[in-house]
XYZ file of C-alpha atoms in Angstrom:
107
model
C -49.207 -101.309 27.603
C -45.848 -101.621 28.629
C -44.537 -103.911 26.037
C -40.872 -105.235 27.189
C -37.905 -104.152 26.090
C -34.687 -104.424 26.524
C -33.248 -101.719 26.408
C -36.002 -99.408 25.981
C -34.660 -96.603 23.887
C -35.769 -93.157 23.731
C -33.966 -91.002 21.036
C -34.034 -87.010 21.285
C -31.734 -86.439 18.280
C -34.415 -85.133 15.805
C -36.387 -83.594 18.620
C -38.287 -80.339 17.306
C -40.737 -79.174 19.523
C -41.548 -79.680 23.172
C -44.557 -81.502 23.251
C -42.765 -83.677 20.665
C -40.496 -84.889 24.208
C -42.929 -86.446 25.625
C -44.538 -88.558 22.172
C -41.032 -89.789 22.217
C -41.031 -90.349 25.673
C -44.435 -92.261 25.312
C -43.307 -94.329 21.852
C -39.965 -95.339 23.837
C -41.250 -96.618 26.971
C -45.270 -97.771 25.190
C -46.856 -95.692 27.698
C -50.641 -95.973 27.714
C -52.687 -94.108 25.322
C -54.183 -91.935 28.734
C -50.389 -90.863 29.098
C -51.070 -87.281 29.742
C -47.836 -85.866 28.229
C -46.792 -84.087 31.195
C -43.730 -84.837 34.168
C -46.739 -85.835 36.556
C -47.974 -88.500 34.133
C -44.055 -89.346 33.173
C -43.718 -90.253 37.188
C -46.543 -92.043 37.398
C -45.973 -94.552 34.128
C -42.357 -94.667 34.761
C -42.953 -96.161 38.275
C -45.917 -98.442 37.097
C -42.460 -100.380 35.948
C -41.051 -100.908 38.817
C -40.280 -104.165 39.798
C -39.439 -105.239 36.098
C -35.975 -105.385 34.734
C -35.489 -101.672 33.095
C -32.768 -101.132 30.658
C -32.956 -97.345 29.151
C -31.035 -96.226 27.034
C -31.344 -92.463 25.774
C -29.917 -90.597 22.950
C -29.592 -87.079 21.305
C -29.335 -85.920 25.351
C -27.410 -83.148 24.023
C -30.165 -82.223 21.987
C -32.669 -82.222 24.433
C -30.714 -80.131 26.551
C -29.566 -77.357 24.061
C -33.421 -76.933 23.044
C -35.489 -77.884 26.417
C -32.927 -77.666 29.185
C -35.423 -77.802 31.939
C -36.829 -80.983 30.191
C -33.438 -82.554 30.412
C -32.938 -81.772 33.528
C -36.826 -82.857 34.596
C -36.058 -86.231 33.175
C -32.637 -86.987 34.605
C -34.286 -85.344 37.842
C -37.056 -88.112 37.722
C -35.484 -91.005 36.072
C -32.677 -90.542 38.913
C -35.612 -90.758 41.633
C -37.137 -93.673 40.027
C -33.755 -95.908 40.288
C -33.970 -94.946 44.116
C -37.649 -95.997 44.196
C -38.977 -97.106 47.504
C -35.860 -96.958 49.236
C -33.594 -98.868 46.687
C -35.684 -101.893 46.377
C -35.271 -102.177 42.785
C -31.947 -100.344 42.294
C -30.393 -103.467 40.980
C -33.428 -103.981 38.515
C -32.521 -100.460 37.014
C -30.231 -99.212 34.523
C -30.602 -95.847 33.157
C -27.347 -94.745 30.283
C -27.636 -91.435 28.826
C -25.657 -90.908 25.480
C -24.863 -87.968 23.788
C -22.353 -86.629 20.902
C -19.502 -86.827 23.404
C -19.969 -89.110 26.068
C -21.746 -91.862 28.114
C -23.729 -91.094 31.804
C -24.819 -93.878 33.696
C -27.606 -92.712 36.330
């Protein structure tokens, strides 16, 4: 569980389906097997990292967000919460980069 990486990457270019977010989401970050493939379950793994030196890097945003917009948004939504995670404490620890076709976001 949790195997570190640096940078994690999670890659939405070939993304299909919408349960198929999430099983990327899980094979990026090596979620546990118990992952329940929802943005409730997302929250809680993603902040089981805290306090570790996260990198993420995600691709094919564009994709995700021209086939699951509320996804996209979900995950920026909770990846931005989780760099502000108990009040900053671990803001320096945390580097989110989204890439798409076009450009470069850093949360």
């Amino acid at each position: 569980m949790y195997e570190y990486r640096d940078p994690y990457i999670i890659d939405f270019t070939n993304v299909k389906y919408y349960l198929q977010v999430h099983e990327i989401i899980k094979e990026a970050l090596d979620f546990p097997d118990y992952y329940g493939k929802n943005w409730d379950a997302f929250w809680d793994c993603i902040t089981d990292m805290a306090g570790e030196t996260v990198h993420i890097e995600i691709y094919g945003f564009d994709v995700l967000e021209e086939k699951f917009p509320r996804a996209a948004r979900l995950l920026v939504e909770c990846l931005t919460e989780f760099k502000h995670y108990d009040d900053d404490a671990y803001i320096d620890d945390i580097r989110i980069s989204i890439i798409d076709g076009k450009t470069e976001r850093i949360l």
